[in-house]
XYZ file of C-alpha atoms in Angstrom:
721
model
C -78.362 63.044 60.828
C -79.914 60.285 58.716
C -81.002 62.866 56.130
C -77.476 64.287 56.012
C -75.980 60.833 55.426
C -78.562 60.143 52.724
C -77.755 63.499 51.060
C -74.002 62.720 51.119
C -74.678 59.239 49.704
C -76.737 60.712 46.849
C -74.038 63.294 46.094
C -71.373 60.557 46.125
C -73.459 58.437 43.778
C -73.938 61.337 41.350
C -70.216 62.124 41.436
C -69.261 58.471 40.908
C -71.621 58.017 37.964
C -70.436 61.218 36.329
C -66.855 60.140 36.868
C -67.448 56.585 35.660
C -69.139 57.805 32.492
C -66.326 60.073 31.292
C -66.799 60.335 27.549
C -64.109 59.772 24.960
C -63.631 62.466 22.360
C -61.858 62.366 19.027
C -59.834 65.382 20.148
C -58.567 63.400 23.141
C -57.730 60.354 21.009
C -55.872 62.259 18.286
C -54.519 64.955 20.586
C -52.167 62.570 22.378
C -54.073 61.996 25.626
C -53.654 58.219 25.251
C -50.117 58.267 23.900
C -47.962 55.557 25.475
C -44.367 55.962 26.643
C -41.733 53.919 24.822
C -38.029 53.266 24.974
C -36.762 55.179 21.943
C -33.974 53.927 19.665
C -32.666 51.112 21.872
C -29.127 49.914 21.169
C -27.457 47.154 23.141
C -23.845 47.919 24.035
C -21.161 45.315 23.457
C -20.327 45.047 27.158
C -23.606 43.168 27.642
C -24.343 45.238 30.750
C -25.788 48.399 29.254
C -28.232 49.611 26.643
C -28.612 53.086 25.192
C -31.638 55.150 24.204
C -32.284 58.440 22.441
C -33.888 61.133 24.579
C -35.267 64.528 23.587
C -35.278 67.439 25.994
C -37.675 69.743 24.155
C -37.508 72.413 26.836
C -33.769 72.881 26.276
C -33.800 71.776 22.623
C -31.283 69.056 23.456
C -30.879 65.503 22.167
C -28.965 62.916 24.178
C -27.744 59.355 23.869
C -28.076 57.913 27.358
C -26.572 54.606 28.549
C -28.430 52.611 31.213
C -27.434 49.655 33.349
C -29.821 46.742 32.681
C -29.799 45.575 36.291
C -29.852 49.027 37.842
C -31.643 51.402 35.455
C -31.202 54.343 37.833
C -27.497 54.148 37.004
C -27.162 55.979 33.723
C -24.793 58.372 32.045
C -24.779 60.532 28.942
C -22.738 59.181 26.062
C -23.344 62.157 23.813
C -25.363 65.362 23.900
C -26.211 67.741 21.079
C -25.372 70.566 23.506
C -21.663 69.797 23.033
C -21.906 69.432 19.247
C -21.988 71.852 16.343
C -25.443 70.569 15.363
C -28.573 71.548 17.264
C -30.021 68.038 17.440
C -30.131 64.638 15.742
C -32.921 62.204 14.918
C -31.129 58.858 14.836
C -27.868 57.230 15.863
C -25.923 54.080 15.055
C -22.685 52.940 16.710
C -19.738 51.627 14.760
C -19.116 47.899 15.408
C -16.371 48.666 17.939
C -18.427 51.529 19.446
C -15.617 54.087 19.072
C -17.755 56.169 16.711
C -21.408 56.975 16.258
C -23.364 57.912 13.145
C -25.826 60.763 13.718
C -28.732 61.481 11.351
C -30.201 64.973 10.922
C -32.766 66.595 8.640
C -34.296 63.202 7.940
C -36.715 63.190 5.019
C -38.845 60.179 4.192
C -38.341 58.545 0.796
C -40.755 55.591 0.714
C -42.197 53.450 3.526
C -38.924 52.484 5.207
C -36.178 54.529 3.558
C -35.190 58.129 4.150
C -32.461 60.589 3.285
C -30.634 62.966 5.579
C -27.466 64.837 6.471
C -25.261 62.449 8.461
C -22.307 63.036 10.755
C -19.757 60.771 12.419
C -18.726 61.559 15.972
C -15.429 60.028 17.141
C -15.563 59.416 20.908
C -11.777 59.211 21.251
C -10.853 62.210 19.114
C -14.005 64.090 20.172
C -14.524 65.239 16.592
C -17.693 65.612 14.537
C -17.437 65.343 10.765
C -20.103 65.378 8.071
C -20.072 62.403 5.726
C -21.344 64.597 2.911
C -22.867 68.026 2.442
C -25.607 66.297 0.481
C -28.615 64.365 1.759
C -27.570 60.717 1.501
C -29.352 57.389 2.005
C -28.447 54.241 3.971
C -25.016 55.071 5.427
C -23.465 51.870 6.872
C -20.226 51.437 8.837
C -17.757 48.835 7.626
C -17.115 46.110 10.237
C -13.723 47.651 11.103
C -15.418 51.014 11.654
C -13.023 52.842 9.325
C -15.303 53.380 6.339
C -18.907 54.203 5.556
C -20.767 53.154 2.420
C -23.811 55.091 1.320
C -26.024 55.957 -1.653
C -26.353 59.369 -3.279
C -28.123 60.095 -6.577
C -28.577 56.329 -7.107
C -24.812 55.716 -6.931
C -22.811 53.889 -4.302
C -19.979 55.664 -2.455
C -17.384 54.736 0.176
C -16.007 57.358 2.585
C -12.698 56.657 4.370
C -13.209 58.280 7.753
C -9.578 58.883 8.735
C -8.388 60.458 5.493
C -11.697 61.754 4.202
C -11.031 60.047 0.876
C -14.193 59.431 -1.130
C -14.550 56.506 -3.534
C -17.373 56.516 -6.061
C -18.070 52.824 -6.644
C -20.684 53.305 -9.393
C -21.296 56.071 -11.920
C -24.338 54.969 -13.929
C -27.017 55.810 -11.359
C -29.913 57.799 -12.773
C -33.403 58.524 -11.434
C -36.074 56.168 -12.801
C -33.389 54.241 -14.704
C -30.525 52.754 -12.632
C -30.283 52.369 -8.840
C -27.080 51.071 -7.221
C -27.094 49.750 -3.652
C -30.646 50.829 -2.902
C -33.939 49.104 -3.652
C -36.660 50.337 -5.970
C -40.181 51.137 -4.734
C -41.647 47.653 -4.979
C -38.691 45.822 -3.384
C -38.780 48.230 -0.465
C -42.540 47.960 0.007
C -42.943 44.207 -0.391
C -39.562 42.649 0.489
C -38.788 45.345 3.079
C -35.400 45.750 1.440
C -33.867 49.210 1.698
C -30.093 48.887 1.848
C -29.149 46.730 -1.127
C -25.447 46.426 -0.279
C -23.416 44.612 2.390
C -19.835 44.605 3.712
C -17.924 41.365 4.187
C -16.430 40.627 7.615
C -12.954 41.939 6.703
C -14.263 45.234 5.290
C -12.479 44.829 1.961
C -15.426 43.747 -0.221
C -18.759 45.433 -0.755
C -21.508 43.416 -2.448
C -24.454 45.258 -3.957
C -27.476 44.946 -6.214
C -27.989 47.085 -9.288
C -31.627 47.791 -10.192
C -32.274 48.503 -13.848
C -35.785 49.948 -13.831
C -35.601 51.525 -17.271
C -38.341 49.240 -18.646
C -40.612 49.449 -15.608
C -43.807 51.457 -16.276
C -43.936 54.692 -14.325
C -46.688 56.190 -12.223
C -47.320 59.908 -11.819
C -49.301 61.593 -9.073
C -50.093 65.231 -8.559
C -48.877 67.142 -5.508
C -50.970 70.269 -5.077
C -49.125 72.121 -2.283
C -51.409 75.159 -2.608
C -49.530 76.304 -5.727
C -50.988 77.636 -8.962
C -49.720 74.610 -10.842
C -49.515 71.185 -9.200
C -46.174 69.403 -9.069
C -45.909 65.971 -10.674
C -44.171 63.189 -8.753
C -43.139 60.376 -11.100
C -41.643 57.050 -10.043
C -41.380 53.509 -11.342
C -44.194 51.277 -10.118
C -44.669 47.811 -11.672
C -48.333 46.808 -11.517
C -49.472 43.191 -11.644
C -48.401 41.515 -14.855
C -46.041 44.349 -15.826
C -42.235 44.443 -16.125
C -40.135 44.521 -12.955
C -36.661 45.923 -12.469
C -33.876 43.719 -13.773
C -31.413 43.024 -10.978
C -27.748 42.114 -11.117
C -25.326 41.368 -8.278
C -21.853 42.896 -8.041
C -18.866 42.842 -5.675
C -16.503 45.803 -5.298
C -13.012 44.977 -3.980
C -11.543 47.944 -2.095
C -8.014 46.569 -2.384
C -7.980 46.076 -6.152
C -10.616 48.855 -6.663
C -12.276 46.572 -9.206
C -15.905 45.513 -9.467
C -16.986 42.034 -10.562
C -20.460 41.081 -11.722
C -21.817 37.793 -10.356
C -23.034 35.498 -13.125
C -26.487 34.181 -12.130
C -27.560 33.176 -15.634
C -27.647 29.458 -14.747
C -30.054 30.014 -11.845
C -33.720 30.941 -11.555
C -33.314 34.428 -10.158
C -36.202 36.611 -11.250
C -36.245 38.249 -7.812
C -33.169 38.846 -5.640
C -34.697 39.827 -2.279
C -31.589 39.459 -0.053
C -27.794 39.432 -0.155
C -25.748 38.467 2.890
C -22.162 37.505 3.687
C -21.358 34.396 5.690
C -18.639 34.367 8.345
C -16.224 33.484 5.553
C -15.238 36.855 3.994
C -15.062 35.237 0.552
C -18.497 33.597 0.669
C -21.542 35.666 -0.265
C -25.108 34.373 -0.165
C -27.846 35.634 -2.472
C -31.495 34.676 -1.986
C -33.604 34.170 -5.107
C -37.254 33.711 -6.045
C -39.003 32.877 -9.289
C -41.751 35.256 -10.438
C -44.524 33.134 -8.900
C -42.549 33.236 -5.631
C -43.116 29.528 -5.012
C -39.483 28.511 -5.506
C -36.927 29.961 -3.098
C -33.181 29.359 -3.194
C -30.068 30.447 -1.339
C -27.077 30.708 -3.666
C -23.517 30.537 -2.362
C -21.025 32.736 -4.223
C -17.256 32.263 -3.903
C -15.925 35.757 -4.562
C -12.400 34.445 -5.211
C -13.214 32.199 -8.160
C -16.703 33.658 -8.856
C -18.286 30.189 -8.727
C -21.953 30.032 -7.750
C -23.780 27.011 -6.359
C -27.153 26.326 -4.792
C -26.978 25.984 -1.015
C -30.692 25.545 -0.270
C -33.972 25.313 -2.203
C -37.575 25.308 -1.025
C -40.793 25.080 -3.036
C -44.448 25.577 -2.129
C -47.750 25.157 -3.984
C -48.613 28.765 -3.105
C -45.594 30.900 -2.156
C -42.527 31.071 0.089
C -42.206 34.036 2.447
C -38.994 36.063 2.565
C -37.634 36.848 6.048
C -34.497 38.247 7.681
C -33.968 35.074 9.715
C -31.101 33.431 7.803
C -28.304 33.210 10.407
C -24.829 31.765 9.816
C -22.983 30.180 12.733
C -19.203 30.054 13.281
C -18.830 26.889 11.212
C -21.002 28.421 8.461
C -23.859 26.075 9.197
C -27.043 28.108 9.234
C -30.423 28.579 10.864
C -33.558 29.652 9.039
C -37.320 29.629 9.508
C -39.710 27.926 7.109
C -43.373 26.992 6.694
C -42.499 23.873 4.738
C -44.126 21.762 7.486
C -47.210 24.076 7.323
C -46.421 25.859 10.600
C -43.461 28.232 10.727
C -40.475 26.655 12.489
C -36.702 26.911 12.938
C -34.353 24.566 11.048
C -30.598 24.003 11.309
C -28.555 23.096 8.178
C -24.851 22.369 7.749
C -22.605 24.481 5.531
C -23.463 22.272 2.555
C -27.200 22.817 2.960
C -27.981 19.423 4.493
C -30.583 19.343 7.284
C -29.075 18.755 10.720
C -32.127 19.342 12.911
C -35.635 20.740 12.926
C -35.233 22.827 16.058
C -38.878 23.657 16.824
C -41.939 21.596 16.032
C -45.678 21.620 16.694
C -49.033 23.002 15.560
C -48.025 26.580 16.295
C -45.946 29.275 14.598
C -42.580 30.750 15.427
C -43.496 34.421 15.025
C -40.082 35.970 15.587
C -36.585 34.491 15.438
C -34.294 36.558 17.685
C -31.015 34.713 17.175
C -28.506 32.569 19.000
C -26.176 33.416 21.885
C -22.402 33.854 21.519
C -21.705 30.318 22.700
C -24.161 29.035 20.076
C -25.916 26.948 22.692
C -29.263 28.702 23.058
C -31.665 29.881 20.347
C -34.248 32.535 21.230
C -37.626 33.017 19.588
C -41.215 34.211 20.011
C -44.169 31.949 19.256
C -47.903 31.291 19.481
C -47.351 27.958 21.226
C -49.686 28.692 24.139
C -52.323 30.737 22.337
C -52.392 32.000 18.767
C -53.710 35.440 19.773
C -50.822 35.876 22.228
C -47.011 35.781 22.081
C -44.470 34.341 24.512
C -40.654 34.242 24.456
C -38.766 30.937 24.514
C -35.246 29.552 24.361
C -34.145 26.137 23.122
C -30.871 24.428 22.239
C -29.867 23.566 18.667
C -31.097 19.990 19.098
C -34.572 21.238 19.920
C -34.410 20.121 23.539
C -34.285 21.820 26.944
C -36.883 24.373 25.883
C -37.617 27.152 28.381
C -40.471 29.638 28.436
C -39.020 32.996 29.456
C -42.252 35.010 29.789
C -45.588 34.074 31.291
C -48.143 36.903 31.607
C -51.104 36.438 29.265
C -50.789 38.836 26.356
C -48.104 39.797 23.869
C -44.394 39.809 24.706
C -41.704 41.204 22.415
C -38.017 40.826 23.224
C -34.986 43.011 22.548
C -31.834 41.094 23.495
C -28.549 42.270 24.977
C -25.402 41.744 22.913
C -24.564 38.483 24.709
C -28.190 37.263 24.987
C -27.912 37.034 28.768
C -30.732 39.585 29.174
C -33.578 41.022 27.168
C -35.923 43.966 27.399
C -39.446 42.576 27.448
C -42.186 44.773 25.993
C -45.465 43.402 27.303
C -49.092 44.389 26.890
C -52.588 42.976 26.749
C -56.008 44.512 26.176
C -56.136 45.903 29.732
C -52.430 46.595 30.316
C -50.560 49.372 28.474
C -46.996 48.652 27.397
C -44.716 47.575 30.223
C -40.950 47.427 29.764
C -38.802 45.208 31.948
C -35.393 43.520 31.923
C -35.524 39.711 32.020
C -32.620 37.377 32.806
C -32.502 34.520 30.279
C -31.119 32.055 32.830
C -33.583 33.021 35.558
C -36.625 34.593 33.948
C -38.385 35.022 37.295
C -35.957 37.825 38.056
C -37.141 40.903 36.192
C -36.574 44.619 36.654
C -39.178 47.183 35.658
C -38.058 50.001 33.342
C -41.326 51.706 32.342
C -44.916 50.766 33.137
C -47.071 53.528 31.583
C -48.739 54.055 34.933
C -49.905 57.533 33.890
C -51.664 56.096 30.842
C -53.220 53.351 32.986
C -54.649 56.011 35.291
C -55.966 58.012 32.347
C -57.660 54.965 30.849
C -59.197 54.004 34.184
C -61.131 57.264 34.216
C -62.922 56.206 31.035
C -63.838 52.696 32.211
C -63.370 50.987 28.850
C -65.420 47.866 28.315
C -63.391 44.690 28.065
C -62.789 42.972 24.762
C -64.497 39.599 24.752
C -62.487 37.037 22.796
C -64.325 34.128 21.211
C -63.800 31.303 18.751
C -66.595 30.970 16.202
C -67.071 28.065 13.796
C -67.701 29.355 10.275
C -67.229 27.711 6.901
C -65.443 24.707 8.369
C -62.930 26.714 10.411
C -62.664 27.874 14.009
C -62.123 31.616 13.624
C -60.829 34.023 16.273
C -63.015 37.005 17.066
C -63.554 39.762 19.581
C -66.523 41.920 20.500
C -66.821 45.269 22.308
C -70.157 46.086 23.904
C -71.416 49.339 25.434
C -70.595 49.728 29.130
C -74.279 49.695 30.104
C -74.992 46.760 27.776
C -78.490 45.330 28.223
C -79.065 41.977 26.520
C -82.771 42.731 26.227
C -82.057 45.706 23.936
C -81.120 45.825 20.257
C -77.796 47.391 19.245
C -76.296 48.403 15.895
C -73.047 46.583 15.052
C -69.922 47.748 13.214
C -67.439 45.140 11.990
C -63.764 46.025 11.789
C -61.271 43.912 9.842
C -58.127 43.932 7.720
C -58.379 40.371 6.340
C -55.116 40.413 4.341
C -52.877 37.335 3.973
C -50.993 36.574 7.170
C -52.530 39.473 9.113
C -54.025 39.406 12.607
C -56.538 41.839 14.088
C -57.736 39.548 16.882
C -54.856 39.793 19.333
C -54.546 40.165 23.101
C -52.487 43.360 22.987
C -52.868 46.997 24.031
C -55.254 49.388 22.310
C -54.409 50.849 18.937
C -55.894 54.203 17.956
C -58.575 52.287 16.067
C -59.399 50.470 19.308
C -59.812 53.817 21.063
C -62.186 54.946 18.317
C -64.107 51.691 18.707
C -64.437 52.370 22.444
C -65.802 55.819 21.575
C -68.405 54.172 19.349
C -69.474 51.829 22.162
C -70.093 54.924 24.299
C -72.419 56.086 21.534
C -74.388 52.827 21.702
C -72.687 50.667 19.084
C -71.321 47.145 19.343
C -67.982 46.759 17.540
C -66.777 43.302 16.522
C -63.923 41.741 14.586
C -63.128 38.326 13.127
C -59.948 37.025 11.490
C -61.252 35.023 8.559
C -59.607 32.544 6.257
C -56.302 33.738 4.847
C -55.204 35.590 7.970
C -52.152 34.543 9.954
C -50.714 32.529 12.814
C -52.797 29.404 12.367
C -50.407 27.621 10.026
C -49.568 27.880 6.343
C -52.577 25.897 5.110
C -55.026 28.309 6.755
C -53.077 31.372 5.596
C -52.778 30.190 1.996
C -56.404 29.041 1.627
C -57.246 32.231 -0.299
C -54.598 31.604 -2.962
C -55.634 32.561 -6.524
C -58.990 33.955 -5.324
C -57.931 36.911 -3.186
C -61.029 38.558 -1.720
C -63.512 35.725 -2.176
C -63.270 33.806 1.101
C -62.309 36.915 3.052
C -65.538 38.718 2.141
C -67.624 35.572 2.612
C -66.340 35.144 6.170
C -67.237 38.751 7.019
C -70.701 38.302 5.524
C -71.259 35.060 7.427
C -69.941 36.619 10.652
C -72.466 39.436 10.200
C -75.212 36.860 9.670
C -74.095 35.064 12.832
C -74.293 38.293 14.824
C -77.661 39.178 13.286
C -79.114 36.082 14.947
C -78.102 37.279 18.408
C -81.076 38.642 20.380
C -79.205 41.851 21.294
C -78.299 42.799 17.695
C -80.378 45.023 15.441
C -80.045 42.978 12.235
C -81.099 45.981 10.125
C -78.140 48.058 11.350
C -74.929 46.161 10.638
C -71.949 47.944 9.101
C -68.340 47.189 8.204
C -65.176 49.226 7.769
C -61.522 48.699 6.916
C -58.375 50.321 5.570
C -56.273 49.215 2.571
C -56.888 45.443 2.218
C -59.586 45.999 4.834
C -61.105 48.663 2.595
C -61.093 46.182 -0.290
C -62.855 43.593 1.877
C -65.364 46.124 3.214
C -66.351 46.983 -0.364
C -66.792 43.354 -1.358
C -68.768 42.708 1.812
C -71.333 45.474 1.301
C -71.667 44.617 -2.412
C -71.834 40.821 -2.178
C -73.559 40.940 1.208
C -76.010 43.699 0.310
C -78.835 42.028 2.238
C -76.923 42.019 5.527
C -74.762 45.177 5.512
C -76.431 48.567 5.746
C -73.279 50.709 5.758
C -69.595 50.484 4.872
C -66.545 52.723 5.146
C -63.685 51.874 2.810
C -60.408 53.730 3.375
C -57.601 53.638 0.765
C -58.917 50.416 -0.813
C -57.559 48.311 -3.632
C -60.536 48.003 -6.007
C -58.898 45.805 -8.641
C -55.632 43.947 -8.097
C -54.440 44.823 -11.589
C -53.805 48.304 -10.157
C -51.512 47.013 -7.391
C -47.838 46.077 -7.478
C -46.313 42.911 -8.936
C -44.598 41.380 -5.910
C -47.526 41.475 -3.488
C -50.295 40.773 -5.969
C -48.655 37.991 -7.970
C -47.591 36.240 -4.761
C -51.256 35.460 -4.131
C -52.883 35.651 -7.586
C -50.093 35.051 -10.154
C -50.458 37.487 -13.077
C -53.681 38.897 -14.590
C -52.756 37.172 -17.838
C -52.703 33.788 -16.054
C -55.630 34.277 -13.671
C -58.112 36.758 -15.114
C -61.067 35.271 -13.208
C -59.220 35.518 -9.887
C -58.707 39.227 -10.558
C -62.068 40.130 -12.093
C -64.526 37.980 -10.129
C -63.370 39.333 -6.773
C -62.927 42.961 -7.788
C -65.462 45.378 -6.246
C -65.538 47.085 -9.650
C -67.317 44.004 -11.002
C -70.076 44.266 -8.388
C -70.762 48.023 -8.229
C -74.348 47.536 -9.401
C -75.101 45.468 -6.277
C -74.784 48.417 -3.873
C -77.911 48.913 -1.756
C -76.554 50.457 1.431
C -74.586 53.524 2.453
C -70.965 53.771 1.332
C -68.148 56.177 2.224
C -64.986 56.009 0.104
C -61.836 57.691 1.450
C -58.408 58.120 -0.159
C -55.294 60.285 -0.038
C -54.403 61.925 -3.347
C -50.651 61.290 -2.840
C -50.964 57.592 -1.959
C -47.872 56.049 -3.570
C -48.878 52.582 -2.361
C -52.577 52.052 -3.188
C -53.076 54.646 -5.874
C -56.002 57.064 -5.905
C -56.842 55.442 -9.237
C -58.467 52.601 -7.258
C -61.049 54.800 -5.553
C -61.666 56.918 -8.652
C -62.351 53.785 -10.700
C -64.754 52.588 -7.986
C -66.494 55.962 -8.106
C -66.711 55.672 -11.874
C -68.335 52.217 -11.739
C -70.798 53.313 -9.041
C -71.709 56.332 -11.152
C -72.287 54.141 -14.201
C -74.608 51.994 -12.074
C -76.359 55.155 -10.783
C -75.519 54.266 -7.177
C -75.353 56.996 -4.543
C -72.206 57.091 -2.397
C -70.084 59.511 -0.371
C -66.411 60.186 -1.018
C -63.602 62.117 0.690
C -60.219 62.819 -0.922
C -57.398 64.150 1.245
C -55.039 66.308 -0.845
C -51.329 65.431 -0.770
C -51.842 62.684 1.848
C -50.305 59.244 1.433
C -51.608 55.792 2.346
C -51.603 56.619 6.070
C -53.707 59.799 5.619
C -52.117 61.672 8.525
C -50.406 64.947 9.391
C -51.701 67.965 11.307
C -55.447 67.667 11.880
C -55.932 65.113 9.117
C -56.654 62.080 11.321
C -58.986 64.116 13.537
C -60.863 65.304 10.452
C -61.006 61.796 8.951
C -62.312 60.102 12.105
C -64.783 62.933 12.679
C -66.115 62.330 9.171
C -66.321 58.563 9.733
C -68.025 59.009 13.107
C -70.620 61.382 11.706
C -71.205 59.060 8.741
C -71.946 56.159 11.076
C -74.165 58.243 13.356
C -76.209 59.267 10.330
C -76.229 56.014 8.363
C -75.926 53.209 10.941
């Protein structure tokens, strides 16, 4: 009997160990095994009691808009189904302001990072009719506030469609590819100011303000698209690189009653960039945000569209730069709320309708990381911040005077809020490093009452089988700063052994890689590497975000210098640890992280053995004006800041193993960067590896591309680290 028990115990132990050591594979990571569930396309209905989502029934090839009760999510009903329509499915939806109609997007095709074109339809819930806005693929269709018209862009011209009569008004006629764009941003405005729709309706739906982009003098960039054809196709678009000419912008207002268009005279104001236009609650008052080329002087201009007079409502300056946000919010009396780093940390301020400060609403050595808005009574302001911990996020409310502050979430980790129309409720998306995304409804007056919507329990169970090691968060003092870091160790970590280390980082201005949130796909890959015996670590060095403006802007004019130094010094710190094999330390990163990885292995050639650099900038003169000049000014003004910190200038320092990776159709960080790096390494007779992914953009994805890329990177590390 004792022998039998012992045999069962041994069998149980073998089974448990086999189960506990389940190995991650790249096929599992990129095949969707760890894909989380989300709430897709959430819209909050005006009744304040329901929200809607987009659902796809792939088995029946059916798309639905479903409405759910916040307080009783099991109560739901279908608002619209593709089964009852003349179209097979739709990819997006947007309600008219009065919710009597819905805009449905089909055949969506990506344009740049945020914009896309498609065939759009309007469904009228009352008439039960479905009508196409146009037979052509259009961009940025937007309902007028009265729901009777839709403005959109086609062939770089702005149009207005009257929904009842079908009448079509062509507002502009001079649109031309690579020359004039009306109502839509150019490449660099979209990428760096996140501006797509460059037009806006006033509250009475009779005036449409828009920007005109004249990009005729902007240098153009061409890239080859191979597509398995005999002759590659050339894609050409305007891309202003640092120090080059930008689009010239002008502001216009079309009056649908008089059918006349007026140009706004901004000649008396410093308006090199026009990153935003926005109507106030007064239908005759338009606001235009402006920046100088150095982006260190920001203004809000008030335009009276009756008499065409323009005046400055608000101005802010900074030694480095002023960030552009979407946080400008006008109240009923046309006073306004905005966020600013003018006190170093990002906070909320309240100004009257003349631009005079009424109240600094939030204050402290922490950042407001998201401004959600103000309730209908204008009594409570809602925001997200780092007040408790700068690697976490919590949701708060406060009144306009900055008093009676309430914390509405509490679990350690990252909370993101999506508020109901009346701000009485919000959908809380929560995660931390051990908890996949959880979705719940929270009452803003009694936050202890919450209702679970989704909890990703299936994913939690899947992850449990792999027994991931826990991220260890630390604060490390380097170069006069306390820097946030994390470290992942192998599950069977033995402090008496020596382990190779791979550093991961992004390092770009205002970024954050050290955060108590759920695993990204990179995190999953890092866990795979720990199963193969590697330690993976990360540090947010100087210039990264959420520790105040001074810390973030410390890299100004010398982009790449401090960032690389902090990675080198972090590697040296780890090399001193008894469990680290100091001869086997590597670093990798993507985009800005690829740039930093290159500088690290070149300038830190005595500490780094291996580096992987994916889609890197190799000289900032090759990157766009808005991003680059924000941190470096122009190459003509700051040649040393550009040249001294360019990996191209240090190619001869390479001693270790280097893998360069790029997509040939990267419209953001051009392939030119990697090819120039390869050229300099060749001149210096330095051996390196390189992989180019044909017709892939900055994300290098699609089909088996990510699986192939991460297989290549894994094998490179196994061989060279």
